Short mmCIF file of C-alpha atoms and ligand atoms in Angstrom, two decimals:
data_model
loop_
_atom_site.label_atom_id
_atom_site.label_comp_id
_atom_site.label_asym_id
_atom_site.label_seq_id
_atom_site.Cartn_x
_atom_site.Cartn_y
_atom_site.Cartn_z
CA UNK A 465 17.44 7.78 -21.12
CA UNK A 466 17.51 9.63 -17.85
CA UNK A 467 17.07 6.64 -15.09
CA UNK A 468 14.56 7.24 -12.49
CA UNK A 469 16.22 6.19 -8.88
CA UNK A 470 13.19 5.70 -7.00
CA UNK A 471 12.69 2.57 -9.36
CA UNK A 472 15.59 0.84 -8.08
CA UNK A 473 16.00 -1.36 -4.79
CA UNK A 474 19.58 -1.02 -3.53
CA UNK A 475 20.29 -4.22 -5.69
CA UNK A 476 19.26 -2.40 -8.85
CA UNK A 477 20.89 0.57 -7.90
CA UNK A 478 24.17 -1.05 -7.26
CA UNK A 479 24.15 -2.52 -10.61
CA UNK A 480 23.09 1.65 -12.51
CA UNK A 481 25.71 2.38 -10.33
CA UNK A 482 28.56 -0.05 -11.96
CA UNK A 483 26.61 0.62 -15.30
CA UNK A 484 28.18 4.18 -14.47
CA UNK A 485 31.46 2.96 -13.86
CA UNK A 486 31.40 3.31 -10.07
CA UNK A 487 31.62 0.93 -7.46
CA UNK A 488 29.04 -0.91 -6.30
CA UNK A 489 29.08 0.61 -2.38
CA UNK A 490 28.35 4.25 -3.90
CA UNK A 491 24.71 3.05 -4.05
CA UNK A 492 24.53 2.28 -0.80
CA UNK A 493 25.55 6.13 0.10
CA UNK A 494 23.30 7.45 -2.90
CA UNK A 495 20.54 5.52 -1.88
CA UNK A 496 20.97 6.72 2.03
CA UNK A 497 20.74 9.82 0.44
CA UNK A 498 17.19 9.52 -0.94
CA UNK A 499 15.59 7.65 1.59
CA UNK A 500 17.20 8.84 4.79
CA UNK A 501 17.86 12.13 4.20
CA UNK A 502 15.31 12.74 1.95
CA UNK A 503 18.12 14.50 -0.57
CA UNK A 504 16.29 16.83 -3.52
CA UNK A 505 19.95 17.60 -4.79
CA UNK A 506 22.64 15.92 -5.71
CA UNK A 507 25.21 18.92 -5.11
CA UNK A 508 23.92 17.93 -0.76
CA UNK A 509 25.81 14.27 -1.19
CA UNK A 510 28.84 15.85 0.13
CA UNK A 511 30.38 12.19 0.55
CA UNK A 512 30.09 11.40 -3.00
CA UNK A 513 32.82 12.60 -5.29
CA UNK A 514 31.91 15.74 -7.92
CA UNK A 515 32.75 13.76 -10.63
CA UNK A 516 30.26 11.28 -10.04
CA UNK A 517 27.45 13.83 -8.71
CA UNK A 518 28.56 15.29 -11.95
CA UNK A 519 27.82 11.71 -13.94
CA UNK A 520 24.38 11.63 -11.80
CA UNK A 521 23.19 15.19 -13.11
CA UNK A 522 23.57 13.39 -16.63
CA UNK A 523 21.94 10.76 -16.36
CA UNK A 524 19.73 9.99 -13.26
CA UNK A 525 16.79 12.04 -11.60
CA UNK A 526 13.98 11.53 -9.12
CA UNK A 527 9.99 11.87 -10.22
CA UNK A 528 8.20 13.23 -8.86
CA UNK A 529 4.04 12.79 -9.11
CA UNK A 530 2.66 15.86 -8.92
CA UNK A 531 -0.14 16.26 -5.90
CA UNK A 532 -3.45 17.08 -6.50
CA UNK A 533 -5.02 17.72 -3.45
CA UNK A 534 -3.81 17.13 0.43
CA UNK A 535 -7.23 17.00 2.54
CA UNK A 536 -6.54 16.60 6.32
CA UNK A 537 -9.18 14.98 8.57
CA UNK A 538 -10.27 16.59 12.61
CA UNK A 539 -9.08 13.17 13.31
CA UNK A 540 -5.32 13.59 12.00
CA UNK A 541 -5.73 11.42 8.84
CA UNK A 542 -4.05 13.11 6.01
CA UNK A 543 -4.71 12.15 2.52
CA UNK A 544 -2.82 13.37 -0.79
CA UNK A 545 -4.18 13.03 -4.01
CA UNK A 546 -1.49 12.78 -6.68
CA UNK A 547 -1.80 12.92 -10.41
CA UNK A 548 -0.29 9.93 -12.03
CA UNK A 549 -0.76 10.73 -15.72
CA UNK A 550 -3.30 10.17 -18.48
CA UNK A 551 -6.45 11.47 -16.48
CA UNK A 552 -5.63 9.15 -13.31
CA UNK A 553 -4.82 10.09 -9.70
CA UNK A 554 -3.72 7.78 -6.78
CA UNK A 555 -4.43 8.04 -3.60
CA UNK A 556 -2.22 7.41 -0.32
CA UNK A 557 -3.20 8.01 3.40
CA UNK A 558 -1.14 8.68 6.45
CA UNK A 559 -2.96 7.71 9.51
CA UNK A 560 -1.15 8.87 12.98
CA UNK A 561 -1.74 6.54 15.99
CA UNK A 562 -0.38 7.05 19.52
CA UNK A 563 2.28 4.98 19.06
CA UNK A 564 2.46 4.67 15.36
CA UNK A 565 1.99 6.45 11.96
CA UNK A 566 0.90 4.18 9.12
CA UNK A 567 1.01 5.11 5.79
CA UNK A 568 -1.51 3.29 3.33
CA UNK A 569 -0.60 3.21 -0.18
CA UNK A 570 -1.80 2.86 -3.70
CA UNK A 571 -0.73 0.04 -6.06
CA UNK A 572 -2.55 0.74 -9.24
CA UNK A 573 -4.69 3.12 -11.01
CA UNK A 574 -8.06 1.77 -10.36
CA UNK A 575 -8.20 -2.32 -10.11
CA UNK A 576 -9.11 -4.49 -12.61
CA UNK A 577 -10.88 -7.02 -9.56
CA UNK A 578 -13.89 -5.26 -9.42
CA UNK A 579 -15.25 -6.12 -5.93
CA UNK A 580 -19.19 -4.76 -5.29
CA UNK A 581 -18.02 -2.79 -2.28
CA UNK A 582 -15.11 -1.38 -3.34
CA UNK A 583 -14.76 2.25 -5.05
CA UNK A 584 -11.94 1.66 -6.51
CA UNK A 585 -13.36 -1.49 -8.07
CA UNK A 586 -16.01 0.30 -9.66
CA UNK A 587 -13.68 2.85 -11.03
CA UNK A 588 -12.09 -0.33 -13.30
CA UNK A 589 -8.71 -0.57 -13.85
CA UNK A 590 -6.02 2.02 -15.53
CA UNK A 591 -2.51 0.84 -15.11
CA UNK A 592 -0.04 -0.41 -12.93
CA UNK A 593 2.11 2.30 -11.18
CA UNK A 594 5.58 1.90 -11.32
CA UNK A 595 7.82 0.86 -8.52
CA UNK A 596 9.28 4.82 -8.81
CA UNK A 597 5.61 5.95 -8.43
CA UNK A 598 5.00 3.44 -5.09
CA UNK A 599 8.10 4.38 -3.35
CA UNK A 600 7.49 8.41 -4.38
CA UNK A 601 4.24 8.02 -1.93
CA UNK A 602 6.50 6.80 1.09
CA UNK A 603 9.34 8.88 -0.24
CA UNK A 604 6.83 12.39 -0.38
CA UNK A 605 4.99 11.57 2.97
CA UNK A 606 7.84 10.55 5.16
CA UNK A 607 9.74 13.46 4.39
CA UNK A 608 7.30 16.30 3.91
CA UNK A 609 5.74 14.91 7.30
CA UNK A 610 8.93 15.61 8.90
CA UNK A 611 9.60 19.04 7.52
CA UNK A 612 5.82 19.77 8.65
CA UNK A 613 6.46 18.38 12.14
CA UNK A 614 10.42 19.39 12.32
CA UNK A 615 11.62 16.31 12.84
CA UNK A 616 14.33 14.25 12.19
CA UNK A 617 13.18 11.01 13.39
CA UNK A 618 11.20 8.41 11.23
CA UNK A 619 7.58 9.49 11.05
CA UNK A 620 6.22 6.41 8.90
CA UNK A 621 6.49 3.55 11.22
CA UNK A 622 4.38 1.31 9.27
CA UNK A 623 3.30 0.68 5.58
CA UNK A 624 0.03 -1.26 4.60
CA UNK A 625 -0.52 -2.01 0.68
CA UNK A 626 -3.99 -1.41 1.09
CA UNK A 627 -4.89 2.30 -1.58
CA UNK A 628 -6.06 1.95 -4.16
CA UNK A 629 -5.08 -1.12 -6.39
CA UNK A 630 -4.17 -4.83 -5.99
CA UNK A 631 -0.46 -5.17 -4.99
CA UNK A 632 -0.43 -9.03 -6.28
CA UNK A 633 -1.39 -8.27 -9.68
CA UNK A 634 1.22 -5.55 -10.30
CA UNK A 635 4.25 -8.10 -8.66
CA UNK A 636 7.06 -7.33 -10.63
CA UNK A 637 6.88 -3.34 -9.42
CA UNK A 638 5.21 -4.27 -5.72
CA UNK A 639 9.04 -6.31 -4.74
CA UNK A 640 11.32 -3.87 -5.31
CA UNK A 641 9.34 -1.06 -3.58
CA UNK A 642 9.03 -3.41 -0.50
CA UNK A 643 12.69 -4.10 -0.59
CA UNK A 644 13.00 -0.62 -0.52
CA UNK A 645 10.81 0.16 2.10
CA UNK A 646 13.00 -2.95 4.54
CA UNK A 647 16.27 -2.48 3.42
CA UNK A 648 18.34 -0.53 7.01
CA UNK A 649 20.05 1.75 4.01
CA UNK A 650 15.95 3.02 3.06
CA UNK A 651 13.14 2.77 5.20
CA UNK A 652 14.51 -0.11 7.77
CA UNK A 653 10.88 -1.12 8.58
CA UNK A 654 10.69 -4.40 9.21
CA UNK A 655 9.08 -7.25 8.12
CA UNK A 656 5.87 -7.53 10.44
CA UNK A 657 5.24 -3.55 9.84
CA UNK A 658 4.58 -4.01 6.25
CA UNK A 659 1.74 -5.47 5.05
CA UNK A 660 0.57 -6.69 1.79
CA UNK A 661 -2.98 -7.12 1.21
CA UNK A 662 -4.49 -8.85 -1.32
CA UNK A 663 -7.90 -10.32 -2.67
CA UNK A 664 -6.18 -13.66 -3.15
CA UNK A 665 -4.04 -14.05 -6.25
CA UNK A 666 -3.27 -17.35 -5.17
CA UNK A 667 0.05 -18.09 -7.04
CA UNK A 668 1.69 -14.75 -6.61
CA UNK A 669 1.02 -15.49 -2.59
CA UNK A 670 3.30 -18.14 -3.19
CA UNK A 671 5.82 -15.84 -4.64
CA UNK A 672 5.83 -13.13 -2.11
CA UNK A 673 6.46 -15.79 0.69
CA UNK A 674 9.62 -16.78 -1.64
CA UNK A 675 10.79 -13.34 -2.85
CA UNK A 676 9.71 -10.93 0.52
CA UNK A 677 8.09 -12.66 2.88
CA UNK A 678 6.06 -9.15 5.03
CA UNK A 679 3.12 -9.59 6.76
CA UNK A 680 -0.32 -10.82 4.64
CA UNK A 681 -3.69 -9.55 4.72
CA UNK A 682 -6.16 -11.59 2.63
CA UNK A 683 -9.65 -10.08 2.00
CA UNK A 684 -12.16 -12.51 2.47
CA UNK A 685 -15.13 -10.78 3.12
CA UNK A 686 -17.46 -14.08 2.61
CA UNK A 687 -17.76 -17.58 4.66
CA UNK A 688 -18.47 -19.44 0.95
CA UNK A 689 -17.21 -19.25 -2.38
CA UNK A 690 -21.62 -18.29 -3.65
CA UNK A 691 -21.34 -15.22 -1.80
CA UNK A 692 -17.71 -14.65 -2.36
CA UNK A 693 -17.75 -14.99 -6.56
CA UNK A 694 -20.27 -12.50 -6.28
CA UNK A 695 -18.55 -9.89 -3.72
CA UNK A 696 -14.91 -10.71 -4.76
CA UNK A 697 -14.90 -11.87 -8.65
CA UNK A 698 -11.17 -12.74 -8.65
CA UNK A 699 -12.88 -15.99 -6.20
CA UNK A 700 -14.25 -17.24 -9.50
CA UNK A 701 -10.33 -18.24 -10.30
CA UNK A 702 -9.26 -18.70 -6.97
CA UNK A 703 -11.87 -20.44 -4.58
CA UNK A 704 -11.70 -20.20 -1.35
CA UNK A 705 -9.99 -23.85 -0.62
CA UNK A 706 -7.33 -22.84 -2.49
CA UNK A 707 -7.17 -19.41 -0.63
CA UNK A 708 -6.84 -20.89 2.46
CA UNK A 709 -4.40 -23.20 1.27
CA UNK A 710 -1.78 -20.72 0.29
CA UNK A 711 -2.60 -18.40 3.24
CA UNK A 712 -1.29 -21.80 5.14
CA UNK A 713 2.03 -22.04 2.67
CA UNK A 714 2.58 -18.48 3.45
CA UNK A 715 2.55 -18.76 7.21
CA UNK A 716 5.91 -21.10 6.52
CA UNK A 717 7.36 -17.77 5.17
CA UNK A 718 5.54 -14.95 7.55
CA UNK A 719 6.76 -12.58 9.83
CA UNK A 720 4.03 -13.35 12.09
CA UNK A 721 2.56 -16.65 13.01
CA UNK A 722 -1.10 -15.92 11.61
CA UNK A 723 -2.44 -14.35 8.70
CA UNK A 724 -4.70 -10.90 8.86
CA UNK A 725 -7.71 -12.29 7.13
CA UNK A 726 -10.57 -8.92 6.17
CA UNK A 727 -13.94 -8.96 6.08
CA UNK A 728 -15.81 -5.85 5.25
CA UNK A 729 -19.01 -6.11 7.23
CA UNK A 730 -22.17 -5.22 4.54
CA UNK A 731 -25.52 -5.15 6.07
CA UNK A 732 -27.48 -7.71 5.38
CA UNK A 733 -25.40 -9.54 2.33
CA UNK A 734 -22.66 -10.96 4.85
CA UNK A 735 -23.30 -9.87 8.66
CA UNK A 736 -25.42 -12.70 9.86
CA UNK A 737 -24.84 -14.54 12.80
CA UNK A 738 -25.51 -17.55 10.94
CA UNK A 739 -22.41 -16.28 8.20
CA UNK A 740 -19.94 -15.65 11.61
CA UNK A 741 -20.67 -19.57 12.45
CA UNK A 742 -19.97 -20.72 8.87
CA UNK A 743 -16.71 -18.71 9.14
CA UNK A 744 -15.93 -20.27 12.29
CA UNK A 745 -16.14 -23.63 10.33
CA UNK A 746 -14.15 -22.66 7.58
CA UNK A 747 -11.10 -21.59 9.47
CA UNK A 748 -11.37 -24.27 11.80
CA UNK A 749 -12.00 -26.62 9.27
CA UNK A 750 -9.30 -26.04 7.91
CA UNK A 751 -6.07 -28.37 7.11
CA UNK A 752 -5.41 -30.23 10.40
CA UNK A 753 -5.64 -28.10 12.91
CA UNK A 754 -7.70 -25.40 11.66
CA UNK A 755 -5.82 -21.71 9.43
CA UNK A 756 -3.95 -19.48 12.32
CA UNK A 757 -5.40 -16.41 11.48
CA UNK A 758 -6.76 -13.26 12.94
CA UNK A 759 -10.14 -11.35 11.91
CA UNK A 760 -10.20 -7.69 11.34
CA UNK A 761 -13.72 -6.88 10.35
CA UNK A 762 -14.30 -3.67 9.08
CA UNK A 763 -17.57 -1.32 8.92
CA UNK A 764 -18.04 -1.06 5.12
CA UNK A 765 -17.39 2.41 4.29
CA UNK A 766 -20.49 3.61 2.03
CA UNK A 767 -19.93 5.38 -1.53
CA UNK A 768 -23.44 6.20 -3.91
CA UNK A 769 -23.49 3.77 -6.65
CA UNK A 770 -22.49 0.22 -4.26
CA UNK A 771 -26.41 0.03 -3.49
CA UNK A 772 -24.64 -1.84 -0.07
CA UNK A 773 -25.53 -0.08 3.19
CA UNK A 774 -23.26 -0.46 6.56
CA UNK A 775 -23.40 -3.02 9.36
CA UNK A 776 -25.32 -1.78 12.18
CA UNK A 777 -22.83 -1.47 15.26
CA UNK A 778 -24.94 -4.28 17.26
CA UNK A 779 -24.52 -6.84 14.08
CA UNK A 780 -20.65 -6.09 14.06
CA UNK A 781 -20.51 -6.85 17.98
CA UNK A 782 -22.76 -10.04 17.57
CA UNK A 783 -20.50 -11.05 14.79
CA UNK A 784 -17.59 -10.43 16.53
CA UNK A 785 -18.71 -11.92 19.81
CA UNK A 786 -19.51 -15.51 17.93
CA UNK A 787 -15.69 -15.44 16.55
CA UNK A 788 -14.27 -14.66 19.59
CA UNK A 789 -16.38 -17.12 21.56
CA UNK A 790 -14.61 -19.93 19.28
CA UNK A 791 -11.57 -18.56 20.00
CA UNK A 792 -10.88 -16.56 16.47
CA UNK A 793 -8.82 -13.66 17.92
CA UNK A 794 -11.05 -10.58 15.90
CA UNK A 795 -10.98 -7.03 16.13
CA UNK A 796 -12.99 -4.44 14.79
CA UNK A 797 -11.30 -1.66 12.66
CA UNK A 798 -12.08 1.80 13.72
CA UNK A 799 -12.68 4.18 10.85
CA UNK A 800 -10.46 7.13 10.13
CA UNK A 801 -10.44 9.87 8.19
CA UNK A 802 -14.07 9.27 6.77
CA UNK A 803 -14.71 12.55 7.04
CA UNK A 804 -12.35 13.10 4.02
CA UNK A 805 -13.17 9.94 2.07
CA UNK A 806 -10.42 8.38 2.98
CA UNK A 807 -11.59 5.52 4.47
CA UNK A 808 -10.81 2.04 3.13
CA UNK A 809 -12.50 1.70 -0.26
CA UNK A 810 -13.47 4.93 -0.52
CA UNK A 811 -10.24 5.85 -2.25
CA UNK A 812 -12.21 7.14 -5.50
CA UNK A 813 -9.56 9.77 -7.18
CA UNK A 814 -11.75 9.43 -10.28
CA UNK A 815 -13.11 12.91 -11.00
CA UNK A 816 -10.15 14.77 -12.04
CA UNK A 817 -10.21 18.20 -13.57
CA UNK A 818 -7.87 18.67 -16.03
CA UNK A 819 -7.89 22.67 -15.87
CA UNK A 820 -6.66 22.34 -12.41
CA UNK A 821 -4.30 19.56 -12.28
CA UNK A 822 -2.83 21.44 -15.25
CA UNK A 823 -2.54 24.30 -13.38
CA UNK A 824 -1.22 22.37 -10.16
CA UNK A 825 1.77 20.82 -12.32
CA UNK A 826 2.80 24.10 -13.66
CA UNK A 827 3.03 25.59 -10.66
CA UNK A 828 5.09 22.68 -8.81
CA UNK A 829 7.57 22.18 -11.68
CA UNK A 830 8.75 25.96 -11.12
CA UNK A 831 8.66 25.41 -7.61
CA UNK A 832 9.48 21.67 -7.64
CA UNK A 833 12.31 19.78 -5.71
CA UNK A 834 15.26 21.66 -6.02
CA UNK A 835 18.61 20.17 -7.79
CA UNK A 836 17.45 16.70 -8.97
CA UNK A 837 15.70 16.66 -11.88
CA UNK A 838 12.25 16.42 -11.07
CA UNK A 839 9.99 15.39 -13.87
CA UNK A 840 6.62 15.84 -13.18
CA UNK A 841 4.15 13.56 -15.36
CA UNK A 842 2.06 15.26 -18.29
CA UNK A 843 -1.59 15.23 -17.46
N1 LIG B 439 -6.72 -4.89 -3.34
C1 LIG B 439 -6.28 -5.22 -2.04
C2 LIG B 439 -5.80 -4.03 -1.25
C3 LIG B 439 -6.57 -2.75 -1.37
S1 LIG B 439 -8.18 -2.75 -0.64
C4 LIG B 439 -7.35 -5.96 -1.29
O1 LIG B 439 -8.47 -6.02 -1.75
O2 LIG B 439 -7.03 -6.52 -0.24
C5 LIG B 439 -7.80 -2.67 1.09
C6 LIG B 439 -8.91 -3.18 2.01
O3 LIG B 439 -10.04 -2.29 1.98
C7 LIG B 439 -9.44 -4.54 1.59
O4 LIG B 439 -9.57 -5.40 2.68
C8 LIG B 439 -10.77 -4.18 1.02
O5 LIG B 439 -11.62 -5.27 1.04
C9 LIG B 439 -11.21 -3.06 1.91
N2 LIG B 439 -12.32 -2.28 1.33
C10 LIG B 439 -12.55 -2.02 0.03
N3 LIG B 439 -13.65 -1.27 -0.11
C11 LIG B 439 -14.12 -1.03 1.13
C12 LIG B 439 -15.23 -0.30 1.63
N4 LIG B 439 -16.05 0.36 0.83
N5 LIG B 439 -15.40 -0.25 2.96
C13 LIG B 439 -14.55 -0.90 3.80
N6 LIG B 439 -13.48 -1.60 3.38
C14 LIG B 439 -13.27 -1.68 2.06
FE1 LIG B 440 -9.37 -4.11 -6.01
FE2 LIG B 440 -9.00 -4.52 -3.38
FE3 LIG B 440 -10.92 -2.85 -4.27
FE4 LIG B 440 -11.21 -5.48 -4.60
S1 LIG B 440 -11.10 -4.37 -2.65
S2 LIG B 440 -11.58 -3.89 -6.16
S3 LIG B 440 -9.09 -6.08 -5.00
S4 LIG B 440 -8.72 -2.57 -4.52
#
């Protein structure tokens, strides 16, 4: 079995690496390799011996997921489309800020959660991706970003967890891929510029604060568990009490003293002032001296079949204002890239054409990543 390398953390890799024979400290140069340099062939790794880029040729390689489509917005939001096997497609979006560049990327193949407003959640769930096929989306847009822009500086400055998918229900592949992304000998980002967000699987909120503590997002999206079991089903298991009770354990872990809490503003189902002063409660209300959190509401981003319609702009102010008024630091989320559907929750990837992904794969395994073994996924 050929390994896959972008499925290992450093720790993993170490221990393929001994599996080999070889000391454990060649993984640390190996995996420099592939996330610093950005290496497509093992004959570049000039410091490691040529027996051992020899051993590697036998029995390791890199996959790649083939990409689809690459659609780039007036706005400078790119977004890549890539073909993950079996009649699914993931999607991940790099969105360039003055002083940062985020990349947003997909968890799963669809999401078995099944929020109203959520495309993705309508699309139902496919499969987990593998922690390979998480790290390939940082791995492919970090280093094709910097042979686009000539660079040799870090592009991706930040990471959000926030495609297509829920990160907490696919754990066991989300950890590794983080500890890729903050390990100095990968990515180096640190702690507070990764960020996991999650509809609230309670118990695996515990575990990330244990295993790798990065910064927490927790859609919320409703000021009481009625309208909540109905927007976000997953509250049917885990009410809100208990929400906000491990959003408090995890602060004893976080990079950052408050927890990102969403709320995707829906016209009419969730915007009223009325619903802002019942949130106001509910935070405050909270344990003993209220949840240290911060607001980011967000301007639901319409797709046909949700039947939900947009906040108008006045309703987000007035929302905001009565937050901020009781002292609930809250911002309001610009949109980007909705010219290109790749706004939050518009991440769809559904309709895929087999003809032309076909075609697309073809083409990119003649032309595909020189040296290292690139596999690219069946269709
Ligand atoms: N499953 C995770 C992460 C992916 S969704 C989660 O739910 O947190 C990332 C963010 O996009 C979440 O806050 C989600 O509520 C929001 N979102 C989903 N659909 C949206 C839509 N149509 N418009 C605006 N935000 C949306
Ligand atoms: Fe899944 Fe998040 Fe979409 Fe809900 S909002 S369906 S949890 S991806």
């Amino acid at each position: 079995m050929t390994a896959n390398l972008l499925d290992f953390d450093l720790e993993g890799l170490a221990a393929f690496c001994e599996r080999l024979g070889e000391k454990r400290f060649r993984a640390t140069q190996l995996f420099r390799w592939i996330h610093q340099k950005g290496a497509t062939d093992f004959d570049q790794m000039s410091d490691l011996a040529k027996s051992l880029r020899e051993k590697l040729k036998g029995t390791a390689c890199l996959v790649a997921l083939p990409v689809m489509s690459r659609h780039d917005s007036a706005d400078g939001t790119i977004k890549w489309l890539f073909d993950v096997g079996g009649g699914n497609a993931v999607e991940t979006v790099f969105i360039p800020e003055d002083d940062r560049g985020t990349l947003c990327i997909s968890s799963q193949a669809g999401c078995a959660v099944g929020c109203r407003f959520c495309s993705t959640g309508h699309q139902g769930f496919s499969r987990n991706l593998s922690t390979g096929e998480i790290i390939y989306q940082l791995w492919f847009a970090e280093h094709s970003l910097r042979q686009h822009m000539g660079t040799q500086e870090r592009v991706i400055s930040n990471v959000v967890m926030m495609g297509m998918g829920e990160p907490l229900q696919n754990y066991s592949a989300l950890v590794p891929a983080l500890r890729v992304m903050l390990d100095d000998h990968g990515y180096g980002l640190s702690r507070r510029r990764v960020t996991v967000s999650t509809s609230g699987v309670v118990p695996m909120m515990d575990r990330l604060g244990e295993d790798c503590p990065v910064a927490l997002a927790v859609s919320l999206h409703a000021p009481n568990d009625a309208l909540r079991d109905d927007l976000v089903p997953l509250n049917r298991k885990y009410p809100l009490a208990e929400l906000l009770g491990a959003c408090d354990r995890y602060l004893a872990h976080a990079p950052r003293d408050f927890i990102t809490l969403e709320y995707c503003m829906l016209d009419g189902v969730n915007d009223q002032s009325e619903q802002a002063r019942e949130l106001v409660a509910m935070v405050r209300g909270h344990g003993h001296r209220g949840l240290s959190c911060k607001i980011n509401l967000i301007p639901f981003n319409p797709f046909p079949v949700s039947g939900l319609k947009r906040s108008s702009p006045a309703n987000v102010a007035d929302f905001a204002r009565i937050l901020q008024d009781a002292g609930i630091v809250t911002t309001v989320r610009k949109t980007r890239g909705d010219d290109i559907d790749a706004a939050c929750g518009q991440l769809a990837g559904d309709v895929v054409d087999r003809t032309r992904v076909a075609e697309r794969i073809a083409r990119q395994r003649s032309t595909g990543l020189s040296g290292i073994r690139v596999v690219a996924k069946e269709a």
